[in-house]
Coordinates of C-alpha atoms and ligand atoms in Angstrom, one line a residue:
X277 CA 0.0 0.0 0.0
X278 CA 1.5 3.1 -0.9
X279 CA 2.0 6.2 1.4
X280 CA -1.0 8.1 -0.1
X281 CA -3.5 5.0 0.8
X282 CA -2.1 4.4 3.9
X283 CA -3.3 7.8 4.9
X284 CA -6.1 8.0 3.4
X285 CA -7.1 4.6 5.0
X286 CA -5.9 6.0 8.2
X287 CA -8.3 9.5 8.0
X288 CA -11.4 7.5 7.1
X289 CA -10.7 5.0 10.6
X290 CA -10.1 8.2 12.7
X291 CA -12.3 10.6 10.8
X292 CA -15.3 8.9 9.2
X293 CA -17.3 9.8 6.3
X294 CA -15.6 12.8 5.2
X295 CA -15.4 12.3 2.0
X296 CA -14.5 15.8 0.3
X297 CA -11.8 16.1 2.8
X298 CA -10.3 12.4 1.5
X299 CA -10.5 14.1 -1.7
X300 CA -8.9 17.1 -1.0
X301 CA -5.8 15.5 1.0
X302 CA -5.6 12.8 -2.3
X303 CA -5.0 15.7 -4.4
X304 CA -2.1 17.1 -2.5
X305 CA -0.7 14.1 -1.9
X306 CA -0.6 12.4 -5.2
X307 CA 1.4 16.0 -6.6
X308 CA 3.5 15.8 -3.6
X309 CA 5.6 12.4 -4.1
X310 CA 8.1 14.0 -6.0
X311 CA 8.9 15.9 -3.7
X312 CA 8.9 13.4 -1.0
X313 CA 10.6 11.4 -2.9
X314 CA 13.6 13.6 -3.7
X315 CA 13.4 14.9 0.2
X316 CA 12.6 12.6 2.7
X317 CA 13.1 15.2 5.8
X318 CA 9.6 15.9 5.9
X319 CA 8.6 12.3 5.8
X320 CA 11.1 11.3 8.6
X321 CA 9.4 14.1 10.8
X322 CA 5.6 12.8 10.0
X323 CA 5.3 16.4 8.4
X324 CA 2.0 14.6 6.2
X325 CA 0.8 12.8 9.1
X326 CA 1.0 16.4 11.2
X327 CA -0.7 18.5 8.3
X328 CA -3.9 16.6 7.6
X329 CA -4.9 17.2 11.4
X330 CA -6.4 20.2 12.3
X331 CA -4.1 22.0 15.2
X332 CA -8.0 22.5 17.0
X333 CA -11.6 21.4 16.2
X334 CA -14.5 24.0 17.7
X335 CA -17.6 22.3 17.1
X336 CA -20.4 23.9 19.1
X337 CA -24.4 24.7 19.2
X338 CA -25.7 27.5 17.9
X339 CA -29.5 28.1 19.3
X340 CA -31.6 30.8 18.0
X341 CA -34.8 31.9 18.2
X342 CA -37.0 32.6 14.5
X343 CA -39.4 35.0 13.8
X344 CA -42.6 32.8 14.7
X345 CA -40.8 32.4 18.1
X346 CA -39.5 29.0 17.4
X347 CA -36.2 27.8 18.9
X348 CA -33.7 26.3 16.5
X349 CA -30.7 24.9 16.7
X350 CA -27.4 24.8 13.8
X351 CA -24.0 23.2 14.3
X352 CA -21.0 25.5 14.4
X353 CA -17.4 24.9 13.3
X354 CA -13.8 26.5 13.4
X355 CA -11.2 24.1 12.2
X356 CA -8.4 25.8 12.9
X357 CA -6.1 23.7 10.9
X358 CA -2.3 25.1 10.9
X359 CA -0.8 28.1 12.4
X360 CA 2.7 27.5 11.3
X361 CA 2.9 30.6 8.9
X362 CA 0.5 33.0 10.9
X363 CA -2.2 33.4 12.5
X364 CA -5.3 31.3 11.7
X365 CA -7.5 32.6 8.4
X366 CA -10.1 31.8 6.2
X367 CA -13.7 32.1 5.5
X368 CA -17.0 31.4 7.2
X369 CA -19.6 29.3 5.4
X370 CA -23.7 29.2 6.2
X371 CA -25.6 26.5 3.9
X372 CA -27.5 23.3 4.4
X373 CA -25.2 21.7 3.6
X374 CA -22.0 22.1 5.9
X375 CA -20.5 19.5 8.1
X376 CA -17.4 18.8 9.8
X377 CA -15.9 16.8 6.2
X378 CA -16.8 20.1 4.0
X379 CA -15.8 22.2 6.7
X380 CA -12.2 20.6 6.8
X381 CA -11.5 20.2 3.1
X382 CA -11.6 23.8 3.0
X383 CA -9.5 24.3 6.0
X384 CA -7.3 22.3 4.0
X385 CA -7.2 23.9 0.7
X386 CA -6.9 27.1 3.0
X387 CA -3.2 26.2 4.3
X388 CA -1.5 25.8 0.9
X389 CA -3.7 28.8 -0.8
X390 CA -2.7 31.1 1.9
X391 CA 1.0 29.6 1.5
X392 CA 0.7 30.5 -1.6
X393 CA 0.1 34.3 -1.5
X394 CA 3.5 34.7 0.5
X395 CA 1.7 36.2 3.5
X396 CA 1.8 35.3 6.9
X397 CA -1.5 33.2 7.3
X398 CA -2.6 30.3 8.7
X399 CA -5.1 28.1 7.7
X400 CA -8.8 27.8 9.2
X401 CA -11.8 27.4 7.7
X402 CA -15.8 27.5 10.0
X403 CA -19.4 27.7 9.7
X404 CA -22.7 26.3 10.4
X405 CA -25.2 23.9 8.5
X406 CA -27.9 26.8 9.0
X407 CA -29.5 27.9 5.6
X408 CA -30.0 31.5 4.9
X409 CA -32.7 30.9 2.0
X410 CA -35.8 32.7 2.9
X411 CA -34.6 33.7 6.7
X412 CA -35.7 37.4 7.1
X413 CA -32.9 40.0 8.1
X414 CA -33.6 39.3 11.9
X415 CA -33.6 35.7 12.0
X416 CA -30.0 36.1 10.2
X417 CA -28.9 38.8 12.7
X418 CA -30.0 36.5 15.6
X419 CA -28.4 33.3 13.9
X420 CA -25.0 35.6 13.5
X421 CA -25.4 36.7 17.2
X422 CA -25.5 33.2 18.8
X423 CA -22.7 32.4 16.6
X424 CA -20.7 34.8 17.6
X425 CA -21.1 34.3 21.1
X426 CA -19.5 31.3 21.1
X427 CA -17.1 31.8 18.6
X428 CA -15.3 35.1 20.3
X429 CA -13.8 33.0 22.6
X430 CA -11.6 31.6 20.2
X431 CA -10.6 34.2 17.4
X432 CA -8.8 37.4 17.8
X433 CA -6.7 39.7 15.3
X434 CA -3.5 37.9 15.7
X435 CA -5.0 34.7 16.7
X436 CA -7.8 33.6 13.8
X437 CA -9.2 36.1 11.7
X438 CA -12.7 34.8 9.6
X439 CA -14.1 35.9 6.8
X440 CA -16.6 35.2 4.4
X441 CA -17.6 32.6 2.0
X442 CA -20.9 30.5 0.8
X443 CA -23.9 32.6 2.5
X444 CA -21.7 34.9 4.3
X445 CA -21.5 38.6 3.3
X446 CA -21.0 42.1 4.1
X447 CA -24.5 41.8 5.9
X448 CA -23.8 38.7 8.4
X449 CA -19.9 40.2 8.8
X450 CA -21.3 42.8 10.3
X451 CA -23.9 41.0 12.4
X452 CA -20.8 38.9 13.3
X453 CA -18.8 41.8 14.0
X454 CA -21.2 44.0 16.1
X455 CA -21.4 41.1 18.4
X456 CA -17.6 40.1 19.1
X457 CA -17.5 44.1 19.9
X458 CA -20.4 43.9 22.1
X459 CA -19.2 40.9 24.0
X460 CA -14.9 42.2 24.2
X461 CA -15.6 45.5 24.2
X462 CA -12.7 45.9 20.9
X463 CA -12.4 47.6 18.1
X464 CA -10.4 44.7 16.5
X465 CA -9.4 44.1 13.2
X466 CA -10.9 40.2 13.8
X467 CA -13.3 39.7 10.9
X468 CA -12.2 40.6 7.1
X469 CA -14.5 41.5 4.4
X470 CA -16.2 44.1 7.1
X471 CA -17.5 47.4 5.8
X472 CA -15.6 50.3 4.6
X473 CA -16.9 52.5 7.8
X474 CA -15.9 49.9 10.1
X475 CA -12.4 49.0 8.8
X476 CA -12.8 47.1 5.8
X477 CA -10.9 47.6 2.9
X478 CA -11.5 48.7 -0.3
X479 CA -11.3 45.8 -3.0
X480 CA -12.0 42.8 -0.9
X481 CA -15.3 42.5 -2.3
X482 CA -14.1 42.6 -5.7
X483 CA -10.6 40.7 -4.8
X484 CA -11.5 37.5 -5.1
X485 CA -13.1 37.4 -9.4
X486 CA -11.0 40.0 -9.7
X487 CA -8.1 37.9 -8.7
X488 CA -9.5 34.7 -10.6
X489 CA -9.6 36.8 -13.9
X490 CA -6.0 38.4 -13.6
X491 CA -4.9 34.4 -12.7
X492 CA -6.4 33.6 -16.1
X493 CA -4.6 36.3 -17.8
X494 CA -1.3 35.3 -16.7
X495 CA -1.7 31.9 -17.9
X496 CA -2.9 33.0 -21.0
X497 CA 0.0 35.8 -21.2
X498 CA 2.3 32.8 -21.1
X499 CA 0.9 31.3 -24.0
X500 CA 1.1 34.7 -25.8
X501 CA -2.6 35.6 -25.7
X502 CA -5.2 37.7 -23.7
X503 CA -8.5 37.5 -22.1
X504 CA -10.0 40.3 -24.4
X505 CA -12.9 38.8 -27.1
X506 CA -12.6 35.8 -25.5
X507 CA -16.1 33.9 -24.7
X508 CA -16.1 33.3 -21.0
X509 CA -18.3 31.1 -19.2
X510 CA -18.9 31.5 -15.4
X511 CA -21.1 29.7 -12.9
X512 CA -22.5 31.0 -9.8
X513 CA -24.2 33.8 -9.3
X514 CA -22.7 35.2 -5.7
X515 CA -19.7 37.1 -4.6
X516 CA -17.0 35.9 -6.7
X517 CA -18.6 35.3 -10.2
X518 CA -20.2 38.6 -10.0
X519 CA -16.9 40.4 -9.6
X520 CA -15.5 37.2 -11.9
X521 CA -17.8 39.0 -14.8
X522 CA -17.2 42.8 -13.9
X523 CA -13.5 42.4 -14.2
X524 CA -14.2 40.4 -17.4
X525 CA -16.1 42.8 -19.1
X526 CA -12.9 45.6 -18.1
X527 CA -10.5 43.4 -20.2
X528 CA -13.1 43.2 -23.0
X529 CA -14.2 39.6 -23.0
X530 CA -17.4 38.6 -22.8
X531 CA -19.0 36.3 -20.1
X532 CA -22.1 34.6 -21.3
X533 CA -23.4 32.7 -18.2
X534 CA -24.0 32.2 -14.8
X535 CA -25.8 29.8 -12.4
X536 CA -27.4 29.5 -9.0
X537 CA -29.0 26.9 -7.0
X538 CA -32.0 27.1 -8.9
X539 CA -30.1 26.9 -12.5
X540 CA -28.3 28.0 -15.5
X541 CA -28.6 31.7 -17.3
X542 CA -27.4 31.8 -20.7
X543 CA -26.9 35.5 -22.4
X544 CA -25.3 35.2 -26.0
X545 CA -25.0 38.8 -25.7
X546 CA -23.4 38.8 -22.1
X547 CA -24.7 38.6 -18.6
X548 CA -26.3 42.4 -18.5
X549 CA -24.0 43.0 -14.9
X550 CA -26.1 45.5 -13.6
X551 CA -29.3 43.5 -13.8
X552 CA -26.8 40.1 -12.4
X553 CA -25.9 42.2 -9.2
X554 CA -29.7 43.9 -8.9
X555 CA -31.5 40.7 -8.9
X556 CA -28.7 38.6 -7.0
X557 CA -27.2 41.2 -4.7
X558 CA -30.4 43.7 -3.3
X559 CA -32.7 41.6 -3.9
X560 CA -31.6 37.7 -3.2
X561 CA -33.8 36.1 -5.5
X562 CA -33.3 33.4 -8.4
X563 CA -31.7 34.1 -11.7
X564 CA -34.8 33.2 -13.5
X565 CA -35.9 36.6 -12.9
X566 CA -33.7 38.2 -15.3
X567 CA -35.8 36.9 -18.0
X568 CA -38.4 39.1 -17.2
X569 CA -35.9 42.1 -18.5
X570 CA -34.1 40.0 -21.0
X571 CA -37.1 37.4 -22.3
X572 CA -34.3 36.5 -25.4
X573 CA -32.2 35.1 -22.6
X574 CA -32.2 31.2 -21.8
X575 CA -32.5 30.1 -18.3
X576 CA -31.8 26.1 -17.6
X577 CA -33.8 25.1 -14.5
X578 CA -32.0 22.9 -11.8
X579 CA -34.2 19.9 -12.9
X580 CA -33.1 20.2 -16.6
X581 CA -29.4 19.6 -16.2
X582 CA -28.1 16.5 -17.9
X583 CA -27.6 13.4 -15.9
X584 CA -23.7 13.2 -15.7
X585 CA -23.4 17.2 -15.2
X586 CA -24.3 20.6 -15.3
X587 CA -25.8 22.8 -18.2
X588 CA -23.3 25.5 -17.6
X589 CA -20.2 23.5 -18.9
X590 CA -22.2 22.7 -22.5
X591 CA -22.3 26.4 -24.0
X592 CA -19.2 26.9 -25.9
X593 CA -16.6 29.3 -24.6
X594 CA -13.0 29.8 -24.6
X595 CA -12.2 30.5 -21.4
X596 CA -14.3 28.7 -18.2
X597 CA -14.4 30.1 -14.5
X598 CA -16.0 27.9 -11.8
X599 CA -17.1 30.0 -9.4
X600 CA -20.2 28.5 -7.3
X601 CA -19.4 25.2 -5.8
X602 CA -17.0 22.0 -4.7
X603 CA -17.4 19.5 -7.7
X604 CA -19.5 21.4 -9.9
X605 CA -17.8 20.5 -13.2
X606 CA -17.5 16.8 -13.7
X607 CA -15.4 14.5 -15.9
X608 CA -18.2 14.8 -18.4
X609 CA -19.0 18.4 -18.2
X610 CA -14.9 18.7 -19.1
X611 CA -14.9 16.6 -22.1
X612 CA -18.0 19.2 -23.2
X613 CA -16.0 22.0 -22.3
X614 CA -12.4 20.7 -24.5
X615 CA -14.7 19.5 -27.3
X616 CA -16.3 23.3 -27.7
X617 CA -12.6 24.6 -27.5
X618 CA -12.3 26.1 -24.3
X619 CA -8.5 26.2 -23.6
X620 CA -8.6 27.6 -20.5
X621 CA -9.8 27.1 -16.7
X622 CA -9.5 29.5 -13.7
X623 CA -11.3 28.4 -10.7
X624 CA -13.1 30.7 -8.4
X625 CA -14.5 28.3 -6.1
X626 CA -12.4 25.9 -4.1
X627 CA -12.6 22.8 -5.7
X628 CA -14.9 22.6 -7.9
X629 CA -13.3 20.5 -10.8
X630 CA -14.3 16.9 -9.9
X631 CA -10.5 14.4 -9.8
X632 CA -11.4 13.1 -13.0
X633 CA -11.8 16.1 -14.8
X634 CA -9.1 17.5 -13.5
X635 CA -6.8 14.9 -14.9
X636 CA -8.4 15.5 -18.0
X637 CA -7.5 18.9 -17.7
X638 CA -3.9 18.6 -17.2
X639 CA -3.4 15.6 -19.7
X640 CA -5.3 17.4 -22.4
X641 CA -2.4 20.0 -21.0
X642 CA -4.8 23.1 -21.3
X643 CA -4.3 26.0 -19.2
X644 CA -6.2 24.8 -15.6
X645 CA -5.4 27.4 -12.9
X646 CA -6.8 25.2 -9.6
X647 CA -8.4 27.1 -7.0
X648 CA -6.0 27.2 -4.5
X649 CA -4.1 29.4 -6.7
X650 CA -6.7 31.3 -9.4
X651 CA -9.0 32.1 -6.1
X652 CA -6.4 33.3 -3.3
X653 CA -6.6 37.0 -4.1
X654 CA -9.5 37.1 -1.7
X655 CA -7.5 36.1 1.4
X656 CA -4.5 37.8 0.3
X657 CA -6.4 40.9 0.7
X658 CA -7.8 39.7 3.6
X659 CA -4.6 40.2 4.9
X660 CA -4.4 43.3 3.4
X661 CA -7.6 44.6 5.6
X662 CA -5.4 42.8 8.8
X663 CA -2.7 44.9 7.8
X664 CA -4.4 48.2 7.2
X665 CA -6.1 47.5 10.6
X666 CA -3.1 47.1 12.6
X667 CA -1.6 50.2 10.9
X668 CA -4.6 51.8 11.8
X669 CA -4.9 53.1 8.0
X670 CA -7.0 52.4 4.9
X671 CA -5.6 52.1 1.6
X672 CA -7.4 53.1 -1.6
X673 CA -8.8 51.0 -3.9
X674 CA -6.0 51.8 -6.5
X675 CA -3.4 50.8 -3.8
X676 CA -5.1 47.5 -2.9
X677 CA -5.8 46.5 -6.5
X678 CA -2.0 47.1 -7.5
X679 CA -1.3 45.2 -4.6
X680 CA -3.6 41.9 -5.3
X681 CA -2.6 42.1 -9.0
X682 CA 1.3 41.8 -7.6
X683 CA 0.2 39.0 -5.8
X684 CA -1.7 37.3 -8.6
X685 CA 1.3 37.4 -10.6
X686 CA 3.9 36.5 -7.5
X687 CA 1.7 33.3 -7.4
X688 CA 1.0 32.3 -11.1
X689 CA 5.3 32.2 -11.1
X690 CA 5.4 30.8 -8.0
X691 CA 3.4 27.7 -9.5
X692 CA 4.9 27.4 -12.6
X693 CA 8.5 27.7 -11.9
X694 CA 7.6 25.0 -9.1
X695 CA 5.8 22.7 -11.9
X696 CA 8.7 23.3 -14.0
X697 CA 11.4 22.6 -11.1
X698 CA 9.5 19.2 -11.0
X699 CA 10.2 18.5 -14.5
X700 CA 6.0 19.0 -15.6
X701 CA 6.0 22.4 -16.7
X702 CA 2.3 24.2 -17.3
X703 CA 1.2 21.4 -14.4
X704 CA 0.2 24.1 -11.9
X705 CA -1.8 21.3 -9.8
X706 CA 1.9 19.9 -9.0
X707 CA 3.2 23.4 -8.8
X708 CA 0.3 24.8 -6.4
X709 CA 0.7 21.7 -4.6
X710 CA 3.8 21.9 -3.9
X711 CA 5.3 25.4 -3.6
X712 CA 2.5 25.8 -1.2
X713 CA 3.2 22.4 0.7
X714 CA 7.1 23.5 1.1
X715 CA 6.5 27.0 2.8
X716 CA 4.3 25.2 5.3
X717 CA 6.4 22.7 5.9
X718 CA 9.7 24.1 5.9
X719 CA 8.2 26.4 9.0
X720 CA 7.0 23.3 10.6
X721 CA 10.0 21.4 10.5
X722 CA 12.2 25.2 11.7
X723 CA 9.2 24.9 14.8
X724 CA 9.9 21.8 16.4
X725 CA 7.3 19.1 16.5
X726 CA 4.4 21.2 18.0
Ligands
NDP910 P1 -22.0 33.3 -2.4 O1 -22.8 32.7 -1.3 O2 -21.8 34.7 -2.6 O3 -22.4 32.7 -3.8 C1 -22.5 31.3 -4.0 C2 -23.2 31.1 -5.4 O4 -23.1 29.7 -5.7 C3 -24.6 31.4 -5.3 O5 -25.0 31.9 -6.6 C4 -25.3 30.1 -5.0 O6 -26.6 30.0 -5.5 C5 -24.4 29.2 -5.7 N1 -24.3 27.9 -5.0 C6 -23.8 27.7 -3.8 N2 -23.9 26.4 -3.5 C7 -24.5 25.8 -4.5 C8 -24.9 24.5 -4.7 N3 -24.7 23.5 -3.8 N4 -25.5 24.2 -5.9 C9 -25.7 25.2 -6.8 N5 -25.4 26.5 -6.6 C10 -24.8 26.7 -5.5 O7 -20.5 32.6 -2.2 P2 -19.1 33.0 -2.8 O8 -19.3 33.6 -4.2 O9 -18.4 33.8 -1.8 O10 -18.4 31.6 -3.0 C11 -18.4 30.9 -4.2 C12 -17.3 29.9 -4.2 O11 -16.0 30.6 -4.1 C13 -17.2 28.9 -3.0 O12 -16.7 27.7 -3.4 C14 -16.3 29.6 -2.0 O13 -15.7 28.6 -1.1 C15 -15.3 30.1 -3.0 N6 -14.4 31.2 -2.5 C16 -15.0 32.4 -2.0 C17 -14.1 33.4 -1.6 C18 -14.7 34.7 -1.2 O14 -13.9 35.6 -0.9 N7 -16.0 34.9 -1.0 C19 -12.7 33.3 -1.7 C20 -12.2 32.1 -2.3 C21 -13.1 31.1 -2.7 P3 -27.8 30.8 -4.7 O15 -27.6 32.3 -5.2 O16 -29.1 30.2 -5.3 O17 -27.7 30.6 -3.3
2IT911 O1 -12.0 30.3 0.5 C1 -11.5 31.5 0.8 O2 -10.3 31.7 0.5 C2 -12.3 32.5 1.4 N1 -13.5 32.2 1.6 C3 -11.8 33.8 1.8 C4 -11.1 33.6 3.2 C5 -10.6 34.9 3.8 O3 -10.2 34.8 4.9 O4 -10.7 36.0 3.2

């Protein structure tokens, strides 16, 4: 049995049924064996047996009361996963769906992309399984408010700073953030993504598309192209595509779909943006309703999509960006997607390219920018808003965008100089992997076995 299976046999003994964590580690691991291979310090000091367990599990109740009066109850979570670069970081994610497994794959991811910016952050990843569809502004100030109340305990602004993610916004980070203040009695820099009168910073809502789209036009620099006339298609409809398609119409391309949970939206004449961010942003309600503006548009319900995928991935376009969900493009959505002629993947969301069609991906060796890279200009200006709160300062939005754009670059080298150090050059799953795996453990191994 080799190393890989051994652990992974080993996780799903100690940590049952967490299967989208499994996944995540056998990613990493499979890019990492050259590595440990040619170095075998970090297996002679368990590095891999030290990194797939979180340094700290919170798991705790979150009780609330809703607007009929009813008490109900969520699960909370803060895996605070590894503190070996800096304090603990990453986002905060509300949906139905969360458990312990989703909540630690993303933990996971979180170590190497915030390794990967070059800053000093941990990774940490929380949230609750409580499901913000249809909850009226109260029941999610109340839900953030119990949250919180436990949570304070454990964060601070040079312990673990959270953020956003799935179903957490500007609206519950403040919520969250009027609470911790309430119950510490600080002004501290301890959420990100908070609002510009408060201490965010400009650019972190945009950072994170923003960042996906300048990953995807350094890896089509290096193949002496550009993003602009390209056909883009995007999926989600929150946060990150949004700013995904705002910074795509900028460089001229032109993104022709979206999705939510209820759907697909196909625009041949590109997503109208200010329609996109009216009916997703203000007013939180499905994408269908842009056809009663555009009625020319075409809108794929939920129950329509094919059986081995999802409707996005069959438009033709040049250039893809996954930007809703884990394992939202399949093995058959990426044969759809080479077999129209897109060339090019830049991923959003964190991990939302299925194994299989990621190895499709990079033997088919088109340009596949995985999410741990193409998405980590969100928390690197994350730590941007941490720094401009320490310094007491706020940048402008010029300063921060120069800045993330740096950083964009600083990683898309970072991944391919690594890939091509490793002899697979273009392979930025092996570069990601790794260069983010080395900074991590390198600081590890320099602070004792802790
Ligand atoms: P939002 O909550 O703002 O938006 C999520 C979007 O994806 C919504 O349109 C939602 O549909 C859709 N969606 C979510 N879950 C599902 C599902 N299971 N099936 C179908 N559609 C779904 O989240 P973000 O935009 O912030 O996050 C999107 C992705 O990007 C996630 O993978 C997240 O982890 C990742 N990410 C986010 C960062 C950030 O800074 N926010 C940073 C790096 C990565 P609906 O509108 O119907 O709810
Ligand atoms: O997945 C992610 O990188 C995020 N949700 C953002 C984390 C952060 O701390 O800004």
């Amino acid at each position: 049995m080799s190393y890989i299976h051994r652990t992974i046999a080993d996780l799903a003994r100690s940590s049952p049924a967490q299967a989208l964590f499994y996944q995540a580690v056998e990613e990493v691991l499979e890019s990492l064996e050259p590595l440990l291979e040619s170095d075998p310090i970090y297996r002679q000091n368990a590095i891999i047996e030290r990194i797939v367990e979180p340094e700290r599990q919170i798991l705790f109740r979150v009780p609330w009361v809703d607007d009929e009066g009813q008490v109900r109850v969520n699960k909370g979570y803060r895996m605070e996963f590894n503190s070996a670069l800096g304090p603990y970081k990453g986002g905060l994610r509300f949906h139905g769906s969360v458990n312990a497994g989703i909540i630690k794959f993303l933990g996971f991811e979180q170590i190497f992309k915030n390794a990967l910016t070059g800053l000093a952050i941990g990774g940490a990843k929380g949230g609750a399984n409580f499901d913000p569809k249809g909850r009226s502004d109260r029941e999610i100030m109340r839900f953030c408010q119990s949250f919180m109340t436990e949570l304070y305990r454990h964060i601070g602004p040079t312990i673990d700073v959270p953020a956003g993610d799935i179903g957490v916004g500007a609206r519950e980070i403040g919520y969250l953030f009027g609470q911790y203040k309430r119950l510490t009695r600080r002004y501290d820099g301890v959420l990100t993504g908070k609002g510009l009168l408060w201490g965010g910073s400009y650019g972190r809502r945009e950072a994170t598309g923003y960042g996906c789209v300048y990953f995807a036009q350094n890896m089509l620099l290096g193949r002496g192209e550009t993003i602009e006339g390209k056909t883009c298609l995007v999926s989600g409809a929150g946060n990150v595509a949004i700013y995904t398609i705002e910074k795509l119409y900028q460089f001229g391309a032109r993104p022709i779909t979206c999705s939510d949970s209820t759907g697909t939206l196909y625009d041949p004449h590109g997503i109208d943006l200010d329609a996109l961010k009216r009916i997703k942003e203000e007013q939180r309600l499905s994408l269908r309703e842009y056809l009663k503006e555009f009625p020319k548009a075409e809108f794929v319900p939920l129950e329509a999509y094919p059986e081995d995928g999802h409707a996005v991935w069959r438009f033709p376009g040049q250039v893809a960006f996954p930007c809703a969900t884990q394992n939202e493009l399949t093995e058959a959505d990426a044969r759809h997607l080479l077999a129209n002629g897109c060339s090019c993947v830049s991923e959003g969301a964190n991990m939302p390219s299925t194994p299989t069609a990621v190895e499709l991906f990079v033997r088919e060796r088109i340009l596949y920018g995985p999410g741990k890279a193409a998405n980590a200009g969100g928390v690197a200006t994350s730590q941007l808003e941490m720094s401009q709160n320490a310094g007491m300062q706020q940048w402008s939005f010029e300063q921060v965008d120069q800045r993330l754009q740096g950083i964009m670059l600083d990683i898309y080298r970072r991944c391919s100089e690594t890939a091509a150090e490793f002899g697979q050059p273009g392979n930025l799953v092996l570069g990601a992997n790794i260069a983010g795996f080395r900074r991590v453990a390198d600081a590890m191994l320099q602070q004792g076995v802790v």
